[in-house]
mmCIF file of C-alpha atoms and ligand atoms in Angstrom:
data_model
loop_
_atom_site.group_PDB
_atom_site.id
_atom_site.type_symbol
_atom_site.label_atom_id
_atom_site.label_comp_id
_atom_site.label_asym_id
_atom_site.label_seq_id
_atom_site.Cartn_x
_atom_site.Cartn_y
_atom_site.Cartn_z
ATOM 1 C CA MET A 1 0.000 0.000 0.000
ATOM 2 C CA ILE A 2 1.044 3.555 -0.599
ATOM 3 C CA SER A 3 2.048 5.799 2.241
ATOM 4 C CA ARG A 4 1.340 9.484 2.375
ATOM 5 C CA LYS A 5 5.065 10.136 2.669
ATOM 6 C CA GLN A 6 5.829 8.349 -0.599
ATOM 7 C CA VAL A 7 3.314 10.481 -2.464
ATOM 8 C CA VAL A 8 4.454 13.713 -0.824
ATOM 9 C CA ASP A 9 8.072 12.854 -1.717
ATOM 10 C CA LEU A 10 7.022 12.328 -5.329
ATOM 11 C CA LEU A 11 5.102 15.611 -5.317
ATOM 12 C CA HIS A 12 8.267 17.407 -4.279
ATOM 13 C CA PHE A 13 10.533 15.510 -6.666
ATOM 14 C CA LYS A 14 12.006 17.748 -9.329
ATOM 15 C CA ALA A 15 14.082 16.424 -12.181
ATOM 16 C CA GLY A 16 15.503 19.848 -12.997
ATOM 17 C CA SER A 17 16.013 19.961 -16.740
ATOM 18 C CA GLY A 18 15.669 16.160 -16.866
ATOM 19 C CA TRP A 19 12.476 14.272 -17.644
ATOM 20 C CA VAL A 20 10.251 11.974 -15.606
ATOM 21 C CA LEU A 21 8.083 9.384 -17.219
ATOM 22 C CA SER A 22 4.905 8.755 -15.186
ATOM 23 C CA PHE A 23 3.029 5.695 -16.309
ATOM 24 C CA TYR A 24 -0.345 4.394 -15.095
ATOM 25 C CA LEU A 25 -1.945 1.151 -16.118
ATOM 26 C CA GLY A 26 -5.337 -0.177 -15.125
ATOM 27 C CA ILE A 27 -5.278 -3.926 -14.868
ATOM 28 C CA GLY A 28 -8.541 -5.069 -16.405
ATOM 29 C CA VAL A 29 -9.714 -8.612 -16.950
ATOM 30 C CA TYR A 30 -10.103 -7.947 -20.660
ATOM 31 C CA LYS A 31 -6.358 -7.647 -21.005
ATOM 32 C CA SER A 32 -5.520 -10.827 -19.175
ATOM 33 C CA LYS A 33 -2.426 -11.576 -21.230
ATOM 34 C CA ALA A 34 0.852 -9.818 -20.486
ATOM 35 C CA LYS A 35 1.313 -9.257 -24.211
ATOM 36 C CA ALA A 36 -1.848 -7.142 -24.360
ATOM 37 C CA TYR A 37 -0.543 -4.899 -21.575
ATOM 38 C CA GLU A 38 2.740 -4.511 -23.371
ATOM 39 C CA ILE A 39 1.102 -3.406 -26.613
ATOM 40 C CA GLU A 40 -1.144 -0.950 -24.816
ATOM 41 C CA ALA A 41 1.743 0.371 -22.728
ATOM 42 C CA LYS A 42 3.951 0.786 -25.772
ATOM 43 C CA ASP A 43 1.241 2.784 -27.571
ATOM 44 C CA ILE A 44 0.481 5.213 -24.764
ATOM 45 C CA MET A 45 4.137 5.772 -23.905
ATOM 46 C CA LYS A 46 5.017 6.348 -27.550
ATOM 47 C CA ALA A 47 2.261 8.954 -27.831
ATOM 48 C CA ALA A 48 3.351 10.713 -24.628
ATOM 49 C CA VAL A 49 7.017 10.804 -25.632
ATOM 50 C CA GLY A 50 6.008 12.174 -29.046
ATOM 51 C CA GLU A 51 3.939 14.955 -27.494
ATOM 52 C CA ALA A 52 6.639 16.036 -25.054
ATOM 53 C CA GLY A 53 8.742 17.665 -27.790
ATOM 54 C CA LEU A 54 12.101 16.378 -26.565
ATOM 55 C CA SER A 55 15.555 16.992 -27.931
ATOM 56 C CA ASP A 56 17.296 13.957 -29.459
ATOM 57 C CA ASP A 57 19.449 13.506 -26.360
ATOM 58 C CA ASP A 58 16.511 13.706 -23.966
ATOM 59 C CA ARG A 59 14.473 11.457 -26.156
ATOM 60 C CA ALA A 60 17.144 8.769 -26.057
ATOM 61 C CA LYS A 61 17.149 8.915 -22.229
ATOM 62 C CA VAL A 62 13.367 8.719 -21.996
ATOM 63 C CA GLU A 63 13.366 5.804 -24.463
ATOM 64 C CA GLU A 64 15.535 3.911 -21.973
ATOM 65 C CA ASP A 65 12.886 4.460 -19.317
ATOM 66 C CA VAL A 66 10.233 3.223 -21.748
ATOM 67 C CA GLN A 67 12.244 0.036 -22.350
ATOM 68 C CA LYS A 68 12.724 -0.480 -18.620
ATOM 69 C CA ILE A 69 8.967 -0.231 -18.046
ATOM 70 C CA LEU A 70 8.239 -2.626 -20.907
ATOM 71 C CA GLY A 71 10.763 -5.036 -19.408
ATOM 72 C CA PHE A 72 8.977 -4.788 -16.086
ATOM 73 C CA LEU A 73 5.632 -5.548 -17.719
ATOM 74 C CA LYS A 74 7.084 -8.721 -19.205
ATOM 75 C CA MET A 75 7.478 -10.114 -15.718
ATOM 76 C CA ASP A 76 4.562 -11.145 -13.604
ATOM 77 C CA PHE A 77 3.676 -7.741 -12.275
ATOM 78 C CA LYS A 78 0.003 -8.203 -11.533
ATOM 79 C CA GLY A 79 -0.200 -9.976 -8.208
ATOM 80 C CA ARG A 80 -3.269 -8.764 -6.415
ATOM 81 C CA ALA A 81 -3.027 -5.236 -7.759
ATOM 82 C CA ARG A 82 -5.751 -3.674 -9.860
ATOM 83 C CA GLY A 83 -3.584 -0.876 -11.125
ATOM 84 C CA LEU A 84 0.009 0.030 -11.575
ATOM 85 C CA ALA A 85 1.907 3.313 -11.328
ATOM 86 C CA ILE A 86 5.532 3.618 -12.383
ATOM 87 C CA PHE A 87 7.738 6.707 -12.135
ATOM 88 C CA ALA A 88 10.957 6.507 -14.074
ATOM 89 C CA SER A 89 13.726 8.974 -14.740
ATOM 90 C CA GLY A 90 16.939 7.181 -15.587
ATOM 91 C CA GLY A 91 18.758 10.497 -15.753
ATOM 92 C CA THR A 92 18.070 11.206 -12.074
ATOM 93 C CA GLY A 93 17.931 7.633 -10.806
ATOM 94 C CA LEU A 94 14.201 7.667 -10.091
ATOM 95 C CA TRP A 95 12.498 4.282 -10.405
ATOM 96 C CA GLN A 96 9.382 3.619 -8.339
ATOM 97 C CA VAL A 97 6.699 1.037 -8.871
ATOM 98 C CA PHE A 98 3.390 1.109 -7.016
ATOM 99 C CA ARG A 99 0.854 -1.674 -7.165
ATOM 100 C CA LEU A 100 -2.464 0.083 -6.719
ATOM 101 C CA PRO A 101 -5.467 -1.374 -4.919
ATOM 102 C CA VAL A 102 -7.873 0.227 -7.395
ATOM 103 C CA ALA A 103 -8.005 0.449 -11.174
ATOM 104 C CA VAL A 104 -6.743 3.686 -12.709
ATOM 105 C CA PRO A 105 -7.158 4.946 -16.287
ATOM 106 C CA ASP A 106 -4.194 4.113 -18.545
ATOM 107 C CA ARG A 107 -2.052 7.155 -18.894
ATOM 108 C CA CYS A 108 1.483 8.322 -19.557
ATOM 109 C CA VAL A 109 2.894 11.768 -18.866
ATOM 110 C CA VAL A 110 6.407 13.009 -19.649
ATOM 111 C CA ASN A 111 7.349 16.076 -17.657
ATOM 112 C CA HIS A 112 9.997 17.558 -15.371
ATOM 113 C CA SER A 113 8.240 16.256 -12.273
ATOM 114 C CA PRO A 114 6.170 13.140 -11.525
ATOM 115 C CA TYR A 115 2.480 13.211 -12.318
ATOM 116 C CA VAL A 116 0.941 12.008 -9.051
ATOM 117 C CA LEU A 117 -2.667 13.232 -9.183
ATOM 118 C CA PRO A 118 -4.250 9.776 -9.541
ATOM 119 C CA MET A 119 -2.396 8.529 -6.462
ATOM 120 C CA LEU A 120 -3.618 11.185 -4.073
ATOM 121 C CA LYS A 121 -6.900 9.504 -3.324
ATOM 122 C CA LEU A 122 -5.070 6.403 -2.251
ATOM 123 C CA VAL A 123 -3.268 8.085 0.613
ATOM 124 C CA ASP A 124 -6.368 8.778 2.674
ATOM 125 C CA GLU A 125 -5.275 6.643 5.598
ATOM 126 C CA GLY A 126 -8.678 7.085 7.174
ATOM 127 C CA ARG A 127 -10.067 4.615 4.682
ATOM 128 C CA ARG A 128 -7.343 2.037 5.044
ATOM 129 C CA TYR A 129 -8.005 -0.983 7.209
ATOM 130 C CA CYS A 130 -5.674 -3.456 8.801
ATOM 131 C CA ILE A 131 -7.098 -6.844 9.737
ATOM 132 C CA VAL A 132 -5.218 -9.088 12.107
ATOM 133 C CA VAL A 133 -6.453 -12.635 12.590
ATOM 134 C CA ALA A 134 -4.833 -14.593 15.396
ATOM 135 C CA ASP A 135 -5.049 -17.755 17.412
ATOM 136 C CA LYS A 136 -2.754 -18.878 20.217
ATOM 137 C CA THR A 137 0.153 -19.834 17.981
ATOM 138 C CA LYS A 138 -0.382 -18.225 14.601
ATOM 139 C CA ALA A 139 -1.336 -14.891 13.113
ATOM 140 C CA ARG A 140 -2.108 -13.369 9.733
ATOM 141 C CA VAL A 141 -2.320 -9.742 8.719
ATOM 142 C CA PHE A 142 -4.367 -8.305 5.863
ATOM 143 C CA THR A 143 -4.918 -4.826 4.537
ATOM 144 C CA MET A 144 -8.191 -3.734 3.036
ATOM 145 C CA TYR A 145 -8.928 -0.688 0.949
ATOM 146 C CA GLN A 146 -12.345 -0.038 -0.560
ATOM 147 C CA GLY A 147 -13.303 -3.649 -0.853
ATOM 148 C CA GLU A 148 -9.894 -4.996 -1.894
ATOM 149 C CA ILE A 149 -8.031 -7.254 0.489
ATOM 150 C CA SER A 150 -4.390 -8.355 0.452
ATOM 151 C CA GLU A 151 -2.569 -10.651 2.811
ATOM 152 C CA ARG A 152 0.642 -9.093 4.044
ATOM 153 C CA THR A 153 2.962 -11.931 5.026
ATOM 154 C CA GLU A 154 5.990 -9.690 4.544
ATOM 155 C CA ILE A 155 5.151 -7.516 7.524
ATOM 156 C CA PHE A 156 6.193 -10.256 9.918
ATOM 157 C CA ASP A 157 9.733 -9.588 8.777
ATOM 158 C CA LEU A 158 9.417 -6.334 10.713
ATOM 159 C CA VAL A 159 9.821 -8.266 13.956
ATOM 160 C CA PRO A 160 12.503 -10.952 14.064
ATOM 161 C CA GLY A 161 11.829 -14.534 15.104
ATOM 162 C CA TRP A 162 8.823 -15.309 12.959
ATOM 163 C CA HIS A 163 8.765 -18.700 11.239
ATOM 164 C CA LYS A 164 7.533 -19.276 7.738
ATOM 165 C CA GLN A 165 5.127 -21.892 9.055
ATOM 166 C CA GLY A 166 3.200 -19.094 10.689
ATOM 167 C CA GLY A 167 4.426 -18.938 14.271
ATOM 168 C CA TRP A 168 7.272 -17.588 16.341
ATOM 169 C CA ALA A 169 10.183 -19.764 17.304
ATOM 170 C CA GLN A 170 9.744 -19.061 20.994
ATOM 171 C CA ALA A 171 6.073 -19.933 20.874
ATOM 172 C CA ARG A 172 6.215 -23.111 18.942
ATOM 173 C CA PHE A 173 7.967 -25.473 21.315
ATOM 174 C CA GLN A 174 6.987 -23.912 24.603
ATOM 175 C CA ARG A 175 5.964 -26.297 27.350
ATOM 176 C CA HIS A 176 4.000 -23.672 29.231
ATOM 177 C CA ILE A 177 1.315 -23.032 26.702
ATOM 178 C CA LYS A 178 -0.186 -19.987 28.384
ATOM 179 C CA ASP A 179 3.145 -18.195 28.529
ATOM 180 C CA ALA A 180 3.827 -19.105 24.955
ATOM 181 C CA ALA A 181 0.484 -17.763 23.837
ATOM 182 C CA ASN A 182 1.084 -14.499 25.656
ATOM 183 C CA LYS A 183 4.506 -14.162 24.094
ATOM 184 C CA HIS A 184 3.030 -14.914 20.696
ATOM 185 C CA LEU A 185 0.282 -12.308 21.063
ATOM 186 C CA LYS A 186 2.823 -9.755 22.251
ATOM 187 C CA HIS A 187 4.774 -10.375 19.050
ATOM 188 C CA VAL A 188 1.604 -9.948 17.013
ATOM 189 C CA ALA A 189 0.841 -6.676 18.803
ATOM 190 C CA ASP A 190 4.413 -5.428 18.187
ATOM 191 C CA THR A 191 4.275 -6.392 14.533
ATOM 192 C CA VAL A 192 0.995 -4.589 13.929
ATOM 193 C CA PHE A 193 2.359 -1.512 15.678
ATOM 194 C CA GLU A 194 5.520 -1.501 13.537
ATOM 195 C CA PHE A 195 3.315 -1.809 10.480
ATOM 196 C CA TYR A 196 1.111 1.057 11.689
ATOM 197 C CA LYS A 197 4.134 3.296 12.216
ATOM 198 C CA GLY A 198 5.572 2.424 8.823
ATOM 199 C CA GLU A 199 2.628 2.391 6.481
ATOM 200 C CA GLY A 200 -0.270 3.780 8.460
ATOM 201 C CA PHE A 201 -3.912 2.795 8.475
ATOM 202 C CA GLY A 202 -7.059 4.331 9.827
ATOM 203 C CA HIS A 203 -8.803 1.354 11.330
ATOM 204 C CA LEU A 204 -7.960 -1.975 12.853
ATOM 205 C CA ILE A 205 -10.151 -5.052 12.756
ATOM 206 C CA ILE A 206 -9.278 -7.996 14.979
ATOM 207 C CA GLY A 207 -10.329 -11.491 13.989
ATOM 208 C CA GLY A 208 -10.255 -14.818 15.776
ATOM 209 C CA ALA A 209 -11.900 -16.503 18.734
ATOM 210 C CA GLN A 210 -13.287 -14.141 21.325
ATOM 211 C CA GLU A 211 -10.800 -15.031 24.047
ATOM 212 C CA VAL A 212 -7.774 -14.401 21.826
ATOM 213 C CA ARG A 213 -9.235 -11.189 20.410
ATOM 214 C CA THR A 214 -9.795 -9.753 23.848
ATOM 215 C CA ARG A 215 -6.303 -10.682 25.021
ATOM 216 C CA LEU A 216 -4.738 -9.220 21.901
ATOM 217 C CA PHE A 217 -6.665 -5.975 22.244
ATOM 218 C CA ARG A 218 -5.520 -5.516 25.852
ATOM 219 C CA ILE A 219 -1.824 -5.634 24.972
ATOM 220 C CA LEU A 220 -2.057 -3.421 21.874
ATOM 221 C CA HIS A 221 -0.395 -0.026 21.948
ATOM 222 C CA SER A 222 -2.920 2.596 23.025
ATOM 223 C CA TYR A 223 -2.706 4.277 19.584
ATOM 224 C CA LEU A 224 -3.858 1.039 18.031
ATOM 225 C CA GLN A 225 -6.574 0.497 20.609
ATOM 226 C CA ARG A 226 -8.056 3.810 19.504
ATOM 227 C CA THR A 227 -8.161 2.652 15.885
ATOM 228 C CA LEU A 228 -10.240 -0.454 16.641
ATOM 229 C CA ALA A 229 -13.172 -0.569 14.249
ATOM 230 C CA GLY A 230 -14.519 -3.938 15.360
ATOM 231 C CA TYR A 231 -14.066 -7.656 15.820
ATOM 232 C CA VAL A 232 -14.816 -10.450 13.397
ATOM 233 C CA THR A 233 -15.193 -14.132 14.137
ATOM 234 C CA VAL A 234 -13.068 -15.827 11.504
ATOM 235 C CA ASP A 235 -10.803 -18.826 11.712
ATOM 236 C CA ILE A 236 -7.043 -18.511 11.246
ATOM 237 C CA ALA A 237 -7.351 -20.939 8.293
ATOM 238 C CA SER A 238 -10.042 -18.904 6.509
ATOM 239 C CA ASN A 239 -9.422 -17.917 2.931
ATOM 240 C CA SER A 240 -9.108 -14.231 2.152
ATOM 241 C CA SER A 241 -12.590 -13.914 0.658
ATOM 242 C CA GLU A 242 -14.070 -15.108 3.972
ATOM 243 C CA VAL A 243 -11.985 -12.576 5.872
ATOM 244 C CA LEU A 244 -12.994 -9.894 3.377
ATOM 245 C CA ALA A 245 -16.718 -10.638 3.690
ATOM 246 C CA ALA A 246 -16.571 -10.329 7.463
ATOM 247 C CA ALA A 247 -14.400 -7.212 7.388
ATOM 248 C CA ARG A 248 -16.528 -5.473 4.759
ATOM 249 C CA ARG A 249 -19.489 -5.275 7.139
ATOM 250 C CA ILE A 250 -17.349 -3.452 9.694
ATOM 251 C CA GLU A 251 -15.899 -1.216 6.968
ATOM 252 C CA GLU A 252 -19.352 -0.167 5.765
ATOM 253 C CA GLU A 253 -20.565 0.709 9.249
ATOM 254 C CA THR A 254 -17.356 2.542 10.059
ATOM 255 C CA GLU A 255 -17.341 4.518 6.801
ATOM 256 C CA THR A 256 -20.947 5.619 7.268
ATOM 257 C CA ARG A 257 -20.244 6.748 10.835
ATOM 258 C CA ARG A 258 -17.029 8.500 9.830
ATOM 259 C CA SER A 259 -18.663 10.317 6.884
ATOM 260 C CA GLN A 260 -21.521 11.488 9.068
ATOM 261 C CA LYS A 261 -19.191 12.699 11.770
ATOM 262 C CA ILE A 262 -17.011 14.696 9.357
ATOM 263 C CA ALA A 263 -20.062 16.112 7.563
ATOM 264 C CA ARG A 264 -21.616 17.166 10.888
ATOM 265 C CA ALA A 265 -18.399 18.914 11.896
ATOM 266 C CA LEU A 266 -18.237 20.676 8.517
ATOM 267 C CA LEU A 267 -21.833 21.717 8.341
ATOM 268 C CA GLY A 268 -21.646 23.262 11.792
ATOM 269 C CA ASP A 269 -24.173 20.823 13.108
ATOM 270 C CA SER A 270 -21.993 19.840 16.025
ATOM 271 C CA ASP A 271 -20.633 21.331 19.201
ATOM 272 C CA GLN A 272 -17.138 20.102 18.499
ATOM 273 C CA GLY A 273 -15.977 23.666 17.950
ATOM 274 C CA TYR A 274 -14.133 23.157 14.669
ATOM 275 C CA MET A 275 -13.500 26.123 12.422
ATOM 276 C CA THR A 276 -14.758 25.064 9.045
ATOM 277 C CA VAL A 277 -15.721 26.207 5.577
ATOM 278 C CA THR A 278 -17.944 24.540 2.996
ATOM 279 C CA GLY A 279 -18.510 25.118 -0.703
ATOM 280 C CA LEU A 280 -15.906 25.583 -3.404
ATOM 281 C CA LYS A 281 -15.531 29.342 -3.087
ATOM 282 C CA ASP A 282 -14.684 29.450 0.603
ATOM 283 C CA THR A 283 -12.572 26.305 0.350
ATOM 284 C CA VAL A 284 -10.324 27.662 -2.428
ATOM 285 C CA ARG A 285 -9.890 30.911 -0.495
ATOM 286 C CA ALA A 286 -8.910 28.980 2.622
ATOM 287 C CA LEU A 287 -6.439 26.877 0.616
ATOM 288 C CA GLU A 288 -4.953 30.016 -0.879
ATOM 289 C CA LYS A 289 -4.290 31.392 2.605
ATOM 290 C CA GLY A 290 -2.827 28.123 3.841
ATOM 291 C CA ARG A 291 -5.570 27.713 6.446
ATOM 292 C CA VAL A 292 -6.683 24.189 5.600
ATOM 293 C CA HIS A 293 -6.051 21.433 8.119
ATOM 294 C CA THR A 294 -8.196 18.802 6.398
ATOM 295 C CA LEU A 295 -9.673 19.076 2.934
ATOM 296 C CA VAL A 296 -12.876 17.047 2.689
ATOM 297 C CA MET A 297 -14.452 15.906 -0.572
ATOM 298 C CA VAL A 298 -17.336 13.625 -1.467
ATOM 299 C CA ASP A 299 -15.941 10.489 -3.049
ATOM 300 C CA GLY A 300 -16.838 10.185 -6.732
ATOM 301 C CA GLU A 301 -18.307 13.674 -6.966
ATOM 302 C CA HIS A 302 -16.960 15.933 -9.716
ATOM 303 C CA ILE A 303 -16.171 19.506 -8.754
ATOM 304 C CA GLU A 304 -16.355 21.965 -11.620
ATOM 305 C CA GLY A 305 -14.082 24.971 -11.517
ATOM 306 C CA CYS A 306 -11.215 26.786 -13.137
ATOM 307 C CA LEU A 307 -7.679 25.464 -13.400
ATOM 308 C CA CYS A 308 -4.364 27.164 -14.080
ATOM 309 C CA GLY A 309 -2.511 25.110 -16.664
ATOM 310 C CA ASP A 310 0.723 26.663 -15.535
ATOM 311 C CA CYS A 311 0.943 26.127 -11.776
ATOM 312 C CA GLY A 312 -2.074 23.925 -11.004
ATOM 313 C CA GLY A 313 -3.838 26.642 -9.022
ATOM 314 C CA VAL A 314 -7.633 26.411 -8.900
ATOM 315 C CA ASP A 315 -10.531 28.773 -8.490
ATOM 316 C CA VAL A 316 -14.303 28.857 -8.844
ATOM 317 C CA LEU A 317 -16.085 28.893 -12.193
ATOM 318 C CA GLY A 318 -15.984 32.325 -13.741
ATOM 319 C CA ALA A 319 -12.549 33.209 -12.375
ATOM 320 C CA LYS A 320 -10.279 34.918 -14.866
ATOM 321 C CA THR A 321 -6.804 34.677 -13.392
ATOM 322 C CA CYS A 322 -4.986 32.204 -11.196
ATOM 323 C CA PRO A 323 -4.980 33.183 -7.509
ATOM 324 C CA TYR A 324 -1.404 31.849 -7.223
ATOM 325 C CA CYS A 325 0.442 33.074 -10.312
ATOM 326 C CA ARG A 326 -2.017 35.507 -11.935
ATOM 327 C CA LYS A 327 -1.937 33.701 -15.273
ATOM 328 C CA LYS A 328 -5.128 33.026 -17.204
ATOM 329 C CA VAL A 329 -7.212 30.079 -15.971
ATOM 330 C CA GLY A 330 -9.480 27.754 -17.962
ATOM 331 C CA ARG A 331 -12.696 25.921 -17.170
ATOM 332 C CA GLU A 332 -12.228 22.344 -15.963
ATOM 333 C CA GLY A 333 -14.866 19.644 -15.508
ATOM 334 C CA ASP A 334 -13.347 18.222 -12.361
ATOM 335 C CA ILE A 335 -10.780 19.952 -10.184
ATOM 336 C CA SER A 336 -11.043 17.603 -7.205
ATOM 337 C CA GLU A 337 -7.617 16.036 -7.729
ATOM 338 C CA HIS A 338 -6.036 19.470 -8.148
ATOM 339 C CA LEU A 339 -7.595 20.574 -4.862
ATOM 340 C CA ALA A 340 -6.042 17.514 -3.256
ATOM 341 C CA VAL A 341 -2.608 18.384 -4.660
ATOM 342 C CA LEU A 342 -2.809 21.931 -3.295
ATOM 343 C CA ALA A 343 -3.827 20.583 0.102
ATOM 344 C CA VAL A 344 -1.049 17.999 0.260
ATOM 345 C CA HIS A 345 1.480 20.658 -0.724
ATOM 346 C CA GLN A 346 0.386 22.602 2.343
ATOM 347 C CA ASP A 347 0.797 19.527 4.477
ATOM 348 C CA ALA A 348 -2.959 19.316 4.964
ATOM 349 C CA GLU A 349 -4.836 16.033 5.220
ATOM 350 C CA VAL A 350 -7.224 14.998 2.480
ATOM 351 C CA SER A 351 -10.290 13.078 3.505
ATOM 352 C CA TYR A 352 -13.015 11.559 1.361
ATOM 353 C CA VAL A 353 -16.545 10.976 2.647
ATOM 354 C CA ASN A 354 -19.377 8.893 1.267
ATOM 355 C CA LYS A 355 -22.274 10.351 -0.641
ATOM 356 C CA GLY A 356 -25.368 10.983 1.399
ATOM 357 C CA ALA A 357 -23.825 12.719 4.397
ATOM 358 C CA GLY A 358 -24.978 16.157 3.216
ATOM 359 C CA LEU A 359 -21.851 17.656 1.669
ATOM 360 C CA GLU A 360 -23.133 17.289 -1.920
ATOM 361 C CA ALA A 361 -25.286 20.373 -1.462
ATOM 362 C CA LYS A 362 -22.099 22.353 -0.740
ATOM 363 C CA ASP A 363 -20.337 21.634 -4.067
ATOM 364 C CA GLY A 364 -19.115 18.375 -2.539
ATOM 365 C CA VAL A 365 -16.234 20.110 -0.791
ATOM 366 C CA GLY A 366 -15.271 21.723 2.471
ATOM 367 C CA ALA A 367 -12.430 21.994 4.915
ATOM 368 C CA ILE A 368 -11.577 21.900 8.573
ATOM 369 C CA LEU A 369 -9.309 24.873 9.219
ATOM 370 C CA ARG A 370 -6.134 25.335 11.220
ATOM 371 C CA TRP A 371 -7.002 28.908 12.181
HETATM 372 ZN ZN1 ZN B 1 -1.265 29.586 -11.668
#
């Protein structure tokens, strides 16, 4: 999964006079053969390189990046991902591959900095779930994002001593079973905490028998205890679709509650005392002044406005010049991703809420302010 830090680092990455090739591929069932991806990838990269108007020298460098990406696609790159994002700039040593949990439109952009807009939605940690399923000797960890689940066996490498067979060395041959189980659960708790610190997630779901769940919860770090979204009764040997089905119910309830809570705070219908704005006009003004703590948008809702092709600044429909660089702006059907970029640049959080919580009537956008 993608961390906020990775995306922010990419946002700030500048290749100077060099070029970065940003490549997105949606992994659809209709293109089930690697060959089909290669052909598609070749076409869209060729078009993007052609449009960039490069010098012969630069073109040769970018062609190397194209070949490297095509080479990558020849391998088995799909795994459980539904999309792929690759940022390559051989000239500056940049090579980053992200397997995305959701499909993205195929796209290739050649520019002096990475094109990261499509990734911004994926860094909303509030919508990322970690599921830990444990019994007295074994444990498994999954991540879930908008209905996609992946098992994360690699995270056990974060804490030494874990055996491939699914248990810790100390726990496996212990004569005093209770002690061993406690030690095991402590390891599980440590592992999940390391994972939380490294990658981040908004909500934790604990699965297993009730006794184990309760014991595990008690020894979790207090940060993690606060992220508990719920418990599910699943067996350690369950397949991932069984874990997903159980976890989805908790996700739906949690997302509805979270959306309602954020919308209430935004719409002033709460006594939580937040300073907020709603609607596109007030939100862009707050962004311009650097006042936004959390930008909130309705997931899937398009926000019409004006966009500056030069610096990425945005304003309401009818605006003539960019509030950031004073150049001419043009009408744009959906500026939601550009709003997210501006927010992340200011170190603000970006949060997406479900439809139906009441924010649609306010252009689908609002913000919780710092001051
Ligand atoms: Zn501008």
